[in-house]
Each structure stands twice: as structure tokens, then as C-alpha cells.
């Protein structure tokens, strides 16, 4: 099993920027990374000078041409970005670097999970998914067709046809099947997923959560039990996994703190809880990748979401360096 050296250093961290918002419900998430950079600049931080970075080519201009696909909108273009992310994450792990991924819409985290599986083909990868939404829809079940709601179904190779509401076209199905098989095998076992702050999902997704016994540490549970206890429980839940991937969608935080996101949902965790949660999770040496997504400056108020999100990014990075 590949492991990073015991002592993390700045030289062992690589930033992967994914400025894509084609799969989201609203445009603007592609600018979230610039909001982080602006916040860094205002804080007098040299964060984005301290680490090597790579920018993944996006396909955002496709929005001007429209898409013939309705069950999985822009799937042909979204698939290209997911494939690029997967290859970059795989390469980053092969270089013995720790990837910190900053994404626009959350669809591209499918590429992160696929890339991790490509890097660790024989290992079991656990997922801590901090998100208001389940992101377990498929082209067979999604009422909107927006692919930022489908990354976990891609990574777990699930169609969920038993509760289908529609039939994807031949072309959509071909792209979908190719995406799910990109790593050569299922990237993530659905039983190896743990949610935090999940609260906004639909019956088709609930079907999968129940079928596979997927745990959710709700906002109330995090509040009543405390972040450290919840993190201890999460690591017990995923103790059988060789590696752990942490995916942080900013809409897990209540819109009172993070208004600048495409699909806000009331009843989320506080900024302080999100900060502590991510800082505690990153301390575990099994964590092999950390990702944040879904900042939308167009919907923000005076870049408050960018400011809070940069604090989390910066502190998580510091915790990563200090605890390895």
C-alpha cells in the first residue's frame, strides 16, 4: 500500500484546480477558485504561491451550444472533464504527492474517486462526503438531469434502475457506462461511504442509502455529540479501508454562513463545525486526498463564502502538514 512519508511538507502537496460548472444547476461555480485566490490575497497569504498547481481544462463554453441530452445534461462534455481529473489525480498519487482538489461543480469529484482507484487498484477506498445532498442520482432517476447530482453513482457503478423515472438515450447510456468503468472496476463500494450534514435528497437516493446501509452524521448529531466524537466514529466506520478520501461541498454549511453556493439548504452545520470537522479528518494518515467544491461567487455576498472557504482550505492544509 502506497504511503506518503511520515512528515508532510509543502513540497509534497499539489493543488488541482477544476474550474468547471457545466454540470451544476446554476453557472458561476467555475469562478469559485478565483474567490479563494482573492480571499488569500486579501489575507496577505501566499498560499497559492507556496504549492505547485495544475489547472484542468474545462468545457464550460458548451453551455452556449446547448445539449441534446436531457437525462444527463452535457454528459459528453462533463465526461471529458471527469476523465482529465481522474488522470491528474492518478498521476499526482504516482508522484507520491497529496492532491488538494479545488473544484467548481461537484460532478468532477467522480474523477477524483476514479483517479484514486486507478492509483490504488487493489485497495479499498473510503469516502467521507460532507454535503447537504446525496449526489446519488443517475440518468435513470434524476429529475433535473444535472450531473453534479450524480458523482457517487458514477464512482459506485450504480444505475438504480429499480426506481427509474426515465430512460436515457443510447448516447447518454454509452457515455454513462464508459464513465463508470473508467477505472476498470468499481471505484468505491457504496458501503464505504459516510455522509456528514446530509439533509436534502430524494426518494431514489434514499433507496440506495437504505439498500447499502450508508451512514449519515446529521447536523444535529454533529452538534449534540461534538465534532471530535463524530470523527472518531467515522474512522471506526471506515477502519477496514486502506485509504480515505474527504469531499467537502460548501453547501454542507448553513446558508447563513455560506450564501454563495448553487443549491443552498437550510439546517446545515456552522462554519466553525465545518472547519473543525475538516481539520480533524485530515489528521488521519489514511486520508489520501481532500477536495472542496461548489463556491459560487455570483450568488455570494461580498465574497463571504470565499472568505470562509479559504479559511477552511488554509487551516486544513496547515493541519495536514502538522499531523503527517
PDB file of C-alpha atoms in Angstrom:
ATOM      1  CA  UNK A   1       0.000   0.000   0.000  1.00  0.00           C
ATOM      2  CA  UNK A   2       1.491   3.347  -1.042  1.00  0.00           C
ATOM      3  CA  UNK A   3       2.025   5.775   1.821  1.00  0.00           C
ATOM      4  CA  UNK A   4       3.376   9.282   1.998  1.00  0.00           C
ATOM      5  CA  UNK A   5       6.395   9.957   4.207  1.00  0.00           C
ATOM      6  CA  UNK A   6       5.625  10.429   7.901  1.00  0.00           C
ATOM      7  CA  UNK A   7       6.496  14.112   7.710  1.00  0.00           C
ATOM      8  CA  UNK A   8       4.395  16.094   5.244  1.00  0.00           C
ATOM      9  CA  UNK A   9       5.977  19.156   3.685  1.00  0.00           C
ATOM     10  CA  UNK A  10       4.809  21.847   1.303  1.00  0.00           C
ATOM     11  CA  UNK A  11       6.757  20.079  -1.421  1.00  0.00           C
ATOM     12  CA  UNK A  12       4.528  17.018  -1.016  1.00  0.00           C
ATOM     13  CA  UNK A  13       1.252  18.872  -1.697  1.00  0.00           C
ATOM     14  CA  UNK A  14      -0.155  19.558  -5.158  1.00  0.00           C
ATOM     15  CA  UNK A  15      -3.149  21.762  -5.926  1.00  0.00           C
ATOM     16  CA  UNK A  16      -5.526  20.606  -8.652  1.00  0.00           C
ATOM     17  CA  UNK A  17      -7.876  23.321  -9.902  1.00  0.00           C
ATOM     18  CA  UNK A  18     -11.056  22.241 -11.704  1.00  0.00           C
ATOM     19  CA  UNK A  19     -12.926  25.383 -12.862  1.00  0.00           C
ATOM     20  CA  UNK A  20     -15.930  23.546 -14.263  1.00  0.00           C
ATOM     21  CA  UNK A  21     -19.580  24.447 -13.724  1.00  0.00           C
ATOM     22  CA  UNK A  22     -21.227  22.748 -16.705  1.00  0.00           C
ATOM     23  CA  UNK A  23     -22.897  20.112 -14.519  1.00  0.00           C
ATOM     24  CA  UNK A  24     -24.348  22.467 -11.937  1.00  0.00           C
ATOM     25  CA  UNK A  25     -27.817  23.864 -11.541  1.00  0.00           C
ATOM     26  CA  UNK A  26     -26.525  27.434 -11.987  1.00  0.00           C
ATOM     27  CA  UNK A  27     -23.498  28.960 -13.671  1.00  0.00           C
ATOM     28  CA  UNK A  28     -20.793  30.559 -11.540  1.00  0.00           C
ATOM     29  CA  UNK A  29     -19.119  27.724  -9.651  1.00  0.00           C
ATOM     30  CA  UNK A  30     -16.232  27.849 -12.129  1.00  0.00           C
ATOM     31  CA  UNK A  31     -15.270  31.173 -10.517  1.00  0.00           C
ATOM     32  CA  UNK A  32     -15.101  29.695  -7.020  1.00  0.00           C
ATOM     33  CA  UNK A  33     -11.359  29.082  -7.239  1.00  0.00           C
ATOM     34  CA  UNK A  34     -10.787  32.750  -8.073  1.00  0.00           C
ATOM     35  CA  UNK A  35     -12.842  33.650  -4.999  1.00  0.00           C
ATOM     36  CA  UNK A  36     -10.436  31.563  -2.912  1.00  0.00           C
ATOM     37  CA  UNK A  37      -7.457  33.290  -4.517  1.00  0.00           C
ATOM     38  CA  UNK A  38      -8.970  36.717  -3.885  1.00  0.00           C
ATOM     39  CA  UNK A  39      -9.528  35.842  -0.231  1.00  0.00           C
ATOM     40  CA  UNK A  40      -5.953  34.611   0.039  1.00  0.00           C
ATOM     41  CA  UNK A  41      -4.696  37.870  -1.415  1.00  0.00           C
ATOM     42  CA  UNK A  42      -6.793  39.944   0.979  1.00  0.00           C
ATOM     43  CA  UNK A  43      -5.441  37.921   3.905  1.00  0.00           C
ATOM     44  CA  UNK A  44      -1.877  38.601   2.829  1.00  0.00           C
ATOM     45  CA  UNK A  45      -1.394  34.866   2.361  1.00  0.00           C
ATOM     46  CA  UNK A  46       0.991  33.308  -0.145  1.00  0.00           C
ATOM     47  CA  UNK A  47      -0.978  30.071  -0.199  1.00  0.00           C
ATOM     48  CA  UNK A  48      -1.258  29.888  -3.974  1.00  0.00           C
ATOM     49  CA  UNK A  49       2.439  30.655  -4.367  1.00  0.00           C
ATOM     50  CA  UNK A  50       3.544  28.008  -1.871  1.00  0.00           C
ATOM     51  CA  UNK A  51       2.283  24.912  -3.683  1.00  0.00           C
ATOM     52  CA  UNK A  52       2.618  23.569  -7.228  1.00  0.00           C
ATOM     53  CA  UNK A  53      -0.681  23.587  -9.059  1.00  0.00           C
ATOM     54  CA  UNK A  54      -2.290  22.386 -12.255  1.00  0.00           C
ATOM     55  CA  UNK A  55      -5.474  23.647 -13.898  1.00  0.00           C
ATOM     56  CA  UNK A  56      -7.763  21.081 -15.513  1.00  0.00           C
ATOM     57  CA  UNK A  57      -9.164  22.144 -18.873  1.00  0.00           C
ATOM     58  CA  UNK A  58     -12.893  22.820 -18.646  1.00  0.00           C
ATOM     59  CA  UNK A  59     -15.679  22.531 -21.212  1.00  0.00           C
ATOM     60  CA  UNK A  60     -17.790  25.425 -19.941  1.00  0.00           C
ATOM     61  CA  UNK A  61     -18.260  27.010 -23.372  1.00  0.00           C
ATOM     62  CA  UNK A  62     -20.529  24.100 -24.298  1.00  0.00           C
ATOM     63  CA  UNK A  63     -23.302  25.909 -22.444  1.00  0.00           C
ATOM     64  CA  UNK A  64     -23.570  28.295 -25.413  1.00  0.00           C
ATOM     65  CA  UNK A  65     -24.259  25.407 -27.780  1.00  0.00           C
ATOM     66  CA  UNK A  66     -26.755  23.628 -25.565  1.00  0.00           C
ATOM     67  CA  UNK A  67     -27.029  19.873 -25.172  1.00  0.00           C
ATOM     68  CA  UNK A  68     -29.215  17.219 -26.796  1.00  0.00           C
ATOM     69  CA  UNK A  69     -29.097  15.213 -23.574  1.00  0.00           C
ATOM     70  CA  UNK A  70     -31.897  15.628 -21.037  1.00  0.00           C
ATOM     71  CA  UNK A  71     -31.390  12.753 -18.591  1.00  0.00           C
ATOM     72  CA  UNK A  72     -27.704  13.648 -18.085  1.00  0.00           C
ATOM     73  CA  UNK A  73     -27.128  17.159 -19.392  1.00  0.00           C
ATOM     74  CA  UNK A  74     -23.836  17.783 -21.214  1.00  0.00           C
ATOM     75  CA  UNK A  75     -22.702  14.261 -20.321  1.00  0.00           C
ATOM     76  CA  UNK A  76     -20.357  14.109 -23.314  1.00  0.00           C
ATOM     77  CA  UNK A  77     -18.530  17.254 -22.150  1.00  0.00           C
ATOM     78  CA  UNK A  78     -18.750  16.551 -18.419  1.00  0.00           C
ATOM     79  CA  UNK A  79     -17.222  13.143 -19.093  1.00  0.00           C
ATOM     80  CA  UNK A  80     -14.168  14.788 -20.681  1.00  0.00           C
ATOM     81  CA  UNK A  81     -13.525  16.853 -17.544  1.00  0.00           C
ATOM     82  CA  UNK A  82     -14.057  13.867 -15.248  1.00  0.00           C
ATOM     83  CA  UNK A  83     -11.562  11.838 -17.308  1.00  0.00           C
ATOM     84  CA  UNK A  84      -8.981  14.652 -17.117  1.00  0.00           C
ATOM     85  CA  UNK A  85      -9.388  14.920 -13.359  1.00  0.00           C
ATOM     86  CA  UNK A  86      -9.017  11.153 -12.963  1.00  0.00           C
ATOM     87  CA  UNK A  87      -5.776  11.102 -14.935  1.00  0.00           C
ATOM     88  CA  UNK A  88      -4.348  14.045 -12.998  1.00  0.00           C
ATOM     89  CA  UNK A  89      -5.234  12.565  -9.602  1.00  0.00           C
ATOM     90  CA  UNK A  90      -3.719   9.232 -10.627  1.00  0.00           C
ATOM     91  CA  UNK A  91      -0.528  10.961 -11.784  1.00  0.00           C
ATOM     92  CA  UNK A  92      -0.354  13.029  -8.613  1.00  0.00           C
ATOM     93  CA  UNK A  93      -0.564   9.940  -6.398  1.00  0.00           C
ATOM     94  CA  UNK A  94       2.031   8.148  -8.514  1.00  0.00           C
ATOM     95  CA  UNK A  95       4.326  11.115  -7.859  1.00  0.00           C
ATOM     96  CA  UNK A  96       3.825  10.495  -4.109  1.00  0.00           C
ATOM     97  CA  UNK A  97       2.115  13.873  -3.767  1.00  0.00           C
ATOM     98  CA  UNK A  98      -1.007  14.712  -1.758  1.00  0.00           C
ATOM     99  CA  UNK A  99      -3.727  16.189  -4.001  1.00  0.00           C
ATOM    100  CA  UNK A 100      -5.813  19.072  -2.727  1.00  0.00           C
ATOM    101  CA  UNK A 101      -8.566  19.488  -5.294  1.00  0.00           C
ATOM    102  CA  UNK A 102     -10.471  22.753  -5.680  1.00  0.00           C
ATOM    103  CA  UNK A 103     -13.494  22.189  -7.896  1.00  0.00           C
ATOM    104  CA  UNK A 104     -16.349  24.165  -9.343  1.00  0.00           C
ATOM    105  CA  UNK A 105     -19.434  21.983  -9.528  1.00  0.00           C
ATOM    106  CA  UNK A 106     -19.332  18.707  -7.605  1.00  0.00           C
ATOM    107  CA  UNK A 107     -19.682  16.369 -10.596  1.00  0.00           C
ATOM    108  CA  UNK A 108     -15.937  16.301 -11.116  1.00  0.00           C
ATOM    109  CA  UNK A 109     -15.306  14.630  -7.768  1.00  0.00           C
ATOM    110  CA  UNK A 110     -16.275  11.459  -9.649  1.00  0.00           C
ATOM    111  CA  UNK A 111     -12.988  11.957 -11.460  1.00  0.00           C
ATOM    112  CA  UNK A 112     -11.155  12.276  -8.154  1.00  0.00           C
ATOM    113  CA  UNK A 113     -12.546   8.973  -6.903  1.00  0.00           C
ATOM    114  CA  UNK A 114     -11.887   7.226 -10.213  1.00  0.00           C
ATOM    115  CA  UNK A 115      -8.330   8.579 -10.232  1.00  0.00           C
ATOM    116  CA  UNK A 116      -7.710   7.333  -6.706  1.00  0.00           C
ATOM    117  CA  UNK A 117      -8.900   3.879  -7.724  1.00  0.00           C
ATOM    118  CA  UNK A 118      -6.616   3.981 -10.746  1.00  0.00           C
ATOM    119  CA  UNK A 119      -3.726   4.813  -8.414  1.00  0.00           C
ATOM    120  CA  UNK A 120      -4.733   2.155  -5.847  1.00  0.00           C
ATOM    121  CA  UNK A 121      -6.389  -0.549  -7.991  1.00  0.00           C
ATOM    122  CA  UNK A 122      -6.209  -3.272  -5.324  1.00  0.00           C
ATOM    123  CA  UNK A 123      -7.059  -1.161  -2.279  1.00  0.00           C
ATOM    124  CA  UNK A 124     -10.344  -0.227  -0.637  1.00  0.00           C
ATOM    125  CA  UNK A 125     -11.093   3.494  -0.609  1.00  0.00           C
ATOM    126  CA  UNK A 126     -13.433   5.004   1.959  1.00  0.00           C
ATOM    127  CA  UNK A 127     -15.257   8.276   1.330  1.00  0.00           C
ATOM    128  CA  UNK A 128     -16.262  10.971   3.820  1.00  0.00           C
ATOM    129  CA  UNK A 129     -18.819  13.018   1.908  1.00  0.00           C
ATOM    130  CA  UNK A 130     -19.604  16.330   3.601  1.00  0.00           C
ATOM    131  CA  UNK A 131     -22.575  17.629   1.659  1.00  0.00           C
ATOM    132  CA  UNK A 132     -26.176  18.742   2.016  1.00  0.00           C
ATOM    133  CA  UNK A 133     -27.047  16.485  -0.925  1.00  0.00           C
ATOM    134  CA  UNK A 134     -26.620  12.778  -1.558  1.00  0.00           C
ATOM    135  CA  UNK A 135     -25.323  13.131  -5.150  1.00  0.00           C
ATOM    136  CA  UNK A 136     -26.502   9.568  -5.826  1.00  0.00           C
ATOM    137  CA  UNK A 137     -28.766  10.269  -8.788  1.00  0.00           C
ATOM    138  CA  UNK A 138     -28.307   8.583 -12.157  1.00  0.00           C
ATOM    139  CA  UNK A 139     -29.563   9.370 -15.668  1.00  0.00           C
ATOM    140  CA  UNK A 140     -32.411   6.972 -14.864  1.00  0.00           C
ATOM    141  CA  UNK A 141     -33.521   8.809 -11.703  1.00  0.00           C
ATOM    142  CA  UNK A 142     -32.516  12.491 -11.885  1.00  0.00           C
ATOM    143  CA  UNK A 143     -35.487  14.873 -12.240  1.00  0.00           C
ATOM    144  CA  UNK A 144     -33.169  17.706 -13.342  1.00  0.00           C
ATOM    145  CA  UNK A 145     -30.525  15.854 -15.357  1.00  0.00           C
ATOM    146  CA  UNK A 146     -27.826  17.973 -13.695  1.00  0.00           C
ATOM    147  CA  UNK A 147     -24.739  15.818 -13.330  1.00  0.00           C
ATOM    148  CA  UNK A 148     -23.438  17.482 -10.172  1.00  0.00           C
ATOM    149  CA  UNK A 149     -26.014  15.243  -8.505  1.00  0.00           C
ATOM    150  CA  UNK A 150     -24.508  12.026  -9.925  1.00  0.00           C
ATOM    151  CA  UNK A 151     -20.821  11.620  -8.881  1.00  0.00           C
ATOM    152  CA  UNK A 152     -21.356   8.956  -6.224  1.00  0.00           C
ATOM    153  CA  UNK A 153     -23.423   6.836  -8.598  1.00  0.00           C
ATOM    154  CA  UNK A 154     -20.593   7.049 -11.135  1.00  0.00           C
ATOM    155  CA  UNK A 155     -17.952   6.072  -8.588  1.00  0.00           C
ATOM    156  CA  UNK A 156     -20.033   3.205  -7.189  1.00  0.00           C
ATOM    157  CA  UNK A 157     -21.103   1.914 -10.631  1.00  0.00           C
ATOM    158  CA  UNK A 158     -24.820   2.103  -9.860  1.00  0.00           C
ATOM    159  CA  UNK A 159     -27.758   2.770 -12.185  1.00  0.00           C
ATOM    160  CA  UNK A 160     -30.562   2.434  -9.617  1.00  0.00           C
ATOM    161  CA  UNK A 161     -32.921   1.330 -12.398  1.00  0.00           C
ATOM    162  CA  UNK A 162     -35.344  -0.307  -9.968  1.00  0.00           C
ATOM    163  CA  UNK A 163     -36.665   3.187  -9.163  1.00  0.00           C
ATOM    164  CA  UNK A 164     -36.150   4.715 -12.619  1.00  0.00           C
ATOM    165  CA  UNK A 165     -38.375   7.569 -13.732  1.00  0.00           C
ATOM    166  CA  UNK A 166     -36.995   7.863 -17.283  1.00  0.00           C
ATOM    167  CA  UNK A 167     -34.967   6.098 -19.972  1.00  0.00           C
ATOM    168  CA  UNK A 168     -31.691   7.718 -21.063  1.00  0.00           C
ATOM    169  CA  UNK A 169     -30.896   7.839 -24.762  1.00  0.00           C
ATOM    170  CA  UNK A 170     -28.483   5.369 -26.336  1.00  0.00           C
ATOM    171  CA  UNK A 171     -25.789   8.065 -26.431  1.00  0.00           C
ATOM    172  CA  UNK A 172     -26.344   9.038 -22.789  1.00  0.00           C
ATOM    173  CA  UNK A 173     -26.165   5.419 -21.710  1.00  0.00           C
ATOM    174  CA  UNK A 174     -22.933   4.870 -23.648  1.00  0.00           C
ATOM    175  CA  UNK A 175     -21.247   7.874 -22.020  1.00  0.00           C
ATOM    176  CA  UNK A 176     -22.586   6.843 -18.604  1.00  0.00           C
ATOM    177  CA  UNK A 177     -21.323   3.276 -18.862  1.00  0.00           C
ATOM    178  CA  UNK A 178     -17.921   4.468 -20.082  1.00  0.00           C
ATOM    179  CA  UNK A 179     -17.608   6.829 -17.118  1.00  0.00           C
ATOM    180  CA  UNK A 180     -18.495   4.178 -14.555  1.00  0.00           C
ATOM    181  CA  UNK A 181     -15.900   1.794 -15.983  1.00  0.00           C
ATOM    182  CA  UNK A 182     -13.106   4.347 -16.363  1.00  0.00           C
ATOM    183  CA  UNK A 183     -11.055   2.827 -13.529  1.00  0.00           C
ATOM    184  CA  UNK A 184     -11.553  -0.681 -14.890  1.00  0.00           C
ATOM    185  CA  UNK A 185     -13.621  -1.654 -11.871  1.00  0.00           C
ATOM    186  CA  UNK A 186     -15.987  -0.046  -9.390  1.00  0.00           C
ATOM    187  CA  UNK A 187     -14.031   2.737  -7.709  1.00  0.00           C
ATOM    188  CA  UNK A 188     -15.976   2.867  -4.432  1.00  0.00           C
ATOM    189  CA  UNK A 189     -18.037   0.291  -2.591  1.00  0.00           C
ATOM    190  CA  UNK A 190     -21.217   2.167  -1.566  1.00  0.00           C
ATOM    191  CA  UNK A 191     -20.893   0.638   1.929  1.00  0.00           C
ATOM    192  CA  UNK A 192     -17.619   2.538   2.280  1.00  0.00           C
ATOM    193  CA  UNK A 193     -19.291   5.963   2.129  1.00  0.00           C
ATOM    194  CA  UNK A 194     -20.101   8.060   5.189  1.00  0.00           C
ATOM    195  CA  UNK A 195     -22.094  11.288   4.917  1.00  0.00           C
ATOM    196  CA  UNK A 196     -21.872  14.372   7.091  1.00  0.00           C
ATOM    197  CA  UNK A 197     -24.617  17.036   7.185  1.00  0.00           C
ATOM    198  CA  UNK A 198     -26.733  15.279   4.537  1.00  0.00           C
ATOM    199  CA  UNK A 199     -30.272  16.652   4.637  1.00  0.00           C
ATOM    200  CA  UNK A 200     -31.590  17.292   1.123  1.00  0.00           C
ATOM    201  CA  UNK A 201     -32.128  14.202  -1.022  1.00  0.00           C
ATOM    202  CA  UNK A 202     -34.869  12.450  -2.943  1.00  0.00           C
ATOM    203  CA  UNK A 203     -36.590   9.046  -2.729  1.00  0.00           C
ATOM    204  CA  UNK A 204     -34.432   7.443  -5.433  1.00  0.00           C
ATOM    205  CA  UNK A 205     -31.309   8.398  -3.486  1.00  0.00           C
ATOM    206  CA  UNK A 206     -32.856   7.332  -0.189  1.00  0.00           C
ATOM    207  CA  UNK A 207     -33.398   3.920  -1.791  1.00  0.00           C
ATOM    208  CA  UNK A 208     -29.641   3.493  -2.216  1.00  0.00           C
ATOM    209  CA  UNK A 209     -28.825   4.857   1.246  1.00  0.00           C
ATOM    210  CA  UNK A 210     -31.148   2.274   2.782  1.00  0.00           C
ATOM    211  CA  UNK A 211     -30.105  -0.566   0.472  1.00  0.00           C
ATOM    212  CA  UNK A 212     -26.428  -0.225   1.372  1.00  0.00           C
ATOM    213  CA  UNK A 213     -26.814   0.964   4.956  1.00  0.00           C
ATOM    214  CA  UNK A 214     -24.934   4.192   4.312  1.00  0.00           C
ATOM    215  CA  UNK A 215     -24.459   6.253   7.463  1.00  0.00           C
ATOM    216  CA  UNK A 216     -25.189   9.946   7.807  1.00  0.00           C
ATOM    217  CA  UNK A 217     -23.899  12.066  10.658  1.00  0.00           C
ATOM    218  CA  UNK A 218     -26.586  14.720  10.616  1.00  0.00           C
ATOM    219  CA  UNK A 219     -26.216  18.335  11.675  1.00  0.00           C
ATOM    220  CA  UNK A 220     -27.989  17.555  14.947  1.00  0.00           C
ATOM    221  CA  UNK A 221     -25.760  14.539  15.635  1.00  0.00           C
ATOM    222  CA  UNK A 222     -22.633  16.591  14.958  1.00  0.00           C
ATOM    223  CA  UNK A 223     -23.952  19.291  17.285  1.00  0.00           C
ATOM    224  CA  UNK A 224     -25.047  17.000  20.121  1.00  0.00           C
ATOM    225  CA  UNK A 225     -22.122  14.558  20.041  1.00  0.00           C
ATOM    226  CA  UNK A 226     -19.421  17.035  19.065  1.00  0.00           C
ATOM    227  CA  UNK A 227     -17.103  17.019  16.077  1.00  0.00           C
ATOM    228  CA  UNK A 228     -14.291  15.011  17.680  1.00  0.00           C
ATOM    229  CA  UNK A 229     -16.616  12.181  18.709  1.00  0.00           C
ATOM    230  CA  UNK A 230     -18.202  12.093  15.250  1.00  0.00           C
ATOM    231  CA  UNK A 231     -14.778  11.947  13.595  1.00  0.00           C
ATOM    232  CA  UNK A 232     -13.774   9.081  15.890  1.00  0.00           C
ATOM    233  CA  UNK A 233     -16.925   7.221  14.832  1.00  0.00           C
ATOM    234  CA  UNK A 234     -16.264   7.900  11.154  1.00  0.00           C
ATOM    235  CA  UNK A 235     -12.795   6.431  11.388  1.00  0.00           C
ATOM    236  CA  UNK A 236     -14.237   3.380  13.120  1.00  0.00           C
ATOM    237  CA  UNK A 237     -16.795   3.062  10.304  1.00  0.00           C
ATOM    238  CA  UNK A 238     -14.008   3.153   7.713  1.00  0.00           C
ATOM    239  CA  UNK A 239     -11.350   1.252   9.668  1.00  0.00           C
ATOM    240  CA  UNK A 240     -11.410  -1.554   7.097  1.00  0.00           C
ATOM    241  CA  UNK A 241     -10.475   0.825   4.268  1.00  0.00           C
ATOM    242  CA  UNK A 242      -6.900   1.271   3.070  1.00  0.00           C
ATOM    243  CA  UNK A 243      -7.353   4.927   2.111  1.00  0.00           C
ATOM    244  CA  UNK A 244      -9.863   7.678   2.855  1.00  0.00           C
ATOM    245  CA  UNK A 245     -10.966  10.485   0.552  1.00  0.00           C
ATOM    246  CA  UNK A 246     -12.626  13.588   2.031  1.00  0.00           C
ATOM    247  CA  UNK A 247     -15.014  15.525  -0.209  1.00  0.00           C
ATOM    248  CA  UNK A 248     -16.265  18.844   1.167  1.00  0.00           C
ATOM    249  CA  UNK A 249     -19.125  20.642  -0.550  1.00  0.00           C
ATOM    250  CA  UNK A 250     -19.565  24.123   0.923  1.00  0.00           C
ATOM    251  CA  UNK A 251     -23.358  23.722   0.837  1.00  0.00           C
ATOM    252  CA  UNK A 252     -22.936  21.384   3.818  1.00  0.00           C
ATOM    253  CA  UNK A 253     -22.637  24.637   5.760  1.00  0.00           C
ATOM    254  CA  UNK A 254     -25.834  26.516   6.515  1.00  0.00           C
ATOM    255  CA  UNK A 255     -26.518  29.352   4.020  1.00  0.00           C
ATOM    256  CA  UNK A 256     -26.439  31.755   6.962  1.00  0.00           C
ATOM    257  CA  UNK A 257     -22.650  31.397   6.711  1.00  0.00           C
ATOM    258  CA  UNK A 258     -22.234  30.337   3.052  1.00  0.00           C
ATOM    259  CA  UNK A 259     -24.827  32.057   0.838  1.00  0.00           C
ATOM    260  CA  UNK A 260     -22.650  31.744  -2.272  1.00  0.00           C
ATOM    261  CA  UNK A 261     -23.443  28.237  -3.478  1.00  0.00           C
ATOM    262  CA  UNK A 262     -25.701  26.894  -6.214  1.00  0.00           C
ATOM    263  CA  UNK A 263     -28.054  24.719  -4.162  1.00  0.00           C
ATOM    264  CA  UNK A 264     -28.185  26.069  -0.589  1.00  0.00           C
ATOM    265  CA  UNK A 265     -30.087  24.094   2.038  1.00  0.00           C
ATOM    266  CA  UNK A 266     -31.189  25.277   5.473  1.00  0.00           C
ATOM    267  CA  UNK A 267     -30.258  23.323   8.569  1.00  0.00           C
ATOM    268  CA  UNK A 268     -26.572  22.890   7.790  1.00  0.00           C
ATOM    269  CA  UNK A 269     -23.563  22.834  10.060  1.00  0.00           C
ATOM    270  CA  UNK A 270     -21.944  26.069  11.183  1.00  0.00           C
ATOM    271  CA  UNK A 271     -18.731  27.445   9.737  1.00  0.00           C
ATOM    272  CA  UNK A 272     -16.941  26.538  12.961  1.00  0.00           C
ATOM    273  CA  UNK A 273     -18.195  22.951  12.833  1.00  0.00           C
ATOM    274  CA  UNK A 274     -17.138  22.603   9.194  1.00  0.00           C
ATOM    275  CA  UNK A 275     -13.706  23.979   9.997  1.00  0.00           C
ATOM    276  CA  UNK A 276     -13.171  21.642  12.937  1.00  0.00           C
ATOM    277  CA  UNK A 277     -14.620  18.665  11.061  1.00  0.00           C
ATOM    278  CA  UNK A 278     -12.234  19.030   8.144  1.00  0.00           C
ATOM    279  CA  UNK A 279      -9.234  19.779  10.359  1.00  0.00           C
ATOM    280  CA  UNK A 280      -9.866  16.652  12.441  1.00  0.00           C
ATOM    281  CA  UNK A 281     -10.469  14.424   9.439  1.00  0.00           C
ATOM    282  CA  UNK A 282      -7.233  15.444   7.728  1.00  0.00           C
ATOM    283  CA  UNK A 283      -5.199  14.251  10.731  1.00  0.00           C
ATOM    284  CA  UNK A 284      -5.765  10.590   9.867  1.00  0.00           C
ATOM    285  CA  UNK A 285      -2.803   9.185   7.890  1.00  0.00           C
ATOM    286  CA  UNK A 286      -5.202   7.126   5.763  1.00  0.00           C
ATOM    287  CA  UNK A 287      -6.588  10.306   4.223  1.00  0.00           C
ATOM    288  CA  UNK A 288      -5.117  10.387   0.715  1.00  0.00           C
ATOM    289  CA  UNK A 289      -6.928  13.347  -0.865  1.00  0.00           C
ATOM    290  CA  UNK A 290      -9.041  16.345   0.197  1.00  0.00           C
ATOM    291  CA  UNK A 291     -11.414  18.270  -2.044  1.00  0.00           C
ATOM    292  CA  UNK A 292     -13.697  21.286  -1.818  1.00  0.00           C
ATOM    293  CA  UNK A 293     -16.405  22.343  -4.268  1.00  0.00           C
ATOM    294  CA  UNK A 294     -19.452  24.457  -5.147  1.00  0.00           C
ATOM    295  CA  UNK A 295     -18.448  28.019  -4.183  1.00  0.00           C
ATOM    296  CA  UNK A 296     -20.466  30.322  -6.456  1.00  0.00           C
ATOM    297  CA  UNK A 297     -19.339  33.979  -6.279  1.00  0.00           C
ATOM    298  CA  UNK A 298     -22.260  35.131  -8.442  1.00  0.00           C
ATOM    299  CA  UNK A 299     -24.621  34.138  -5.622  1.00  0.00           C
ATOM    300  CA  UNK A 300     -22.358  35.358  -2.827  1.00  0.00           C
ATOM    301  CA  UNK A 301     -22.499  38.452  -0.632  1.00  0.00           C
ATOM    302  CA  UNK A 302     -19.226  40.434  -0.523  1.00  0.00           C
ATOM    303  CA  UNK A 303     -17.235  37.205  -1.048  1.00  0.00           C
ATOM    304  CA  UNK A 304     -18.162  35.962   2.435  1.00  0.00           C
ATOM    305  CA  UNK A 305     -18.361  32.389   1.127  1.00  0.00           C
ATOM    306  CA  UNK A 306     -14.971  32.738  -0.499  1.00  0.00           C
ATOM    307  CA  UNK A 307     -13.500  34.095   2.734  1.00  0.00           C
ATOM    308  CA  UNK A 308     -14.888  31.322   4.935  1.00  0.00           C
ATOM    309  CA  UNK A 309     -13.953  28.673   2.390  1.00  0.00           C
ATOM    310  CA  UNK A 310     -10.384  29.925   2.149  1.00  0.00           C
ATOM    311  CA  UNK A 311     -10.028  29.801   5.928  1.00  0.00           C
ATOM    312  CA  UNK A 312     -11.057  26.140   5.825  1.00  0.00           C
ATOM    313  CA  UNK A 313      -8.716  25.398   2.910  1.00  0.00           C
ATOM    314  CA  UNK A 314      -5.793  27.132   4.621  1.00  0.00           C
ATOM    315  CA  UNK A 315      -6.353  25.559   8.034  1.00  0.00           C
ATOM    316  CA  UNK A 316      -6.892  22.085   6.585  1.00  0.00           C
ATOM    317  CA  UNK A 317      -3.589  22.415   4.723  1.00  0.00           C
ATOM    318  CA  UNK A 318      -1.811  23.517   7.903  1.00  0.00           C
ATOM    319  CA  UNK A 319      -3.326  20.609   9.814  1.00  0.00           C
ATOM    320  CA  UNK A 320      -2.224  18.242   7.052  1.00  0.00           C
ATOM    321  CA  UNK A 321       1.355  19.478   7.257  1.00  0.00           C
ATOM    322  CA  UNK A 322       1.445  19.431  11.052  1.00  0.00           C
ATOM    323  CA  UNK A 323      -0.017  15.971  11.536  1.00  0.00           C
ATOM    324  CA  UNK A 324       1.813  13.877   8.963  1.00  0.00           C
TER     325      UNK A 324
END
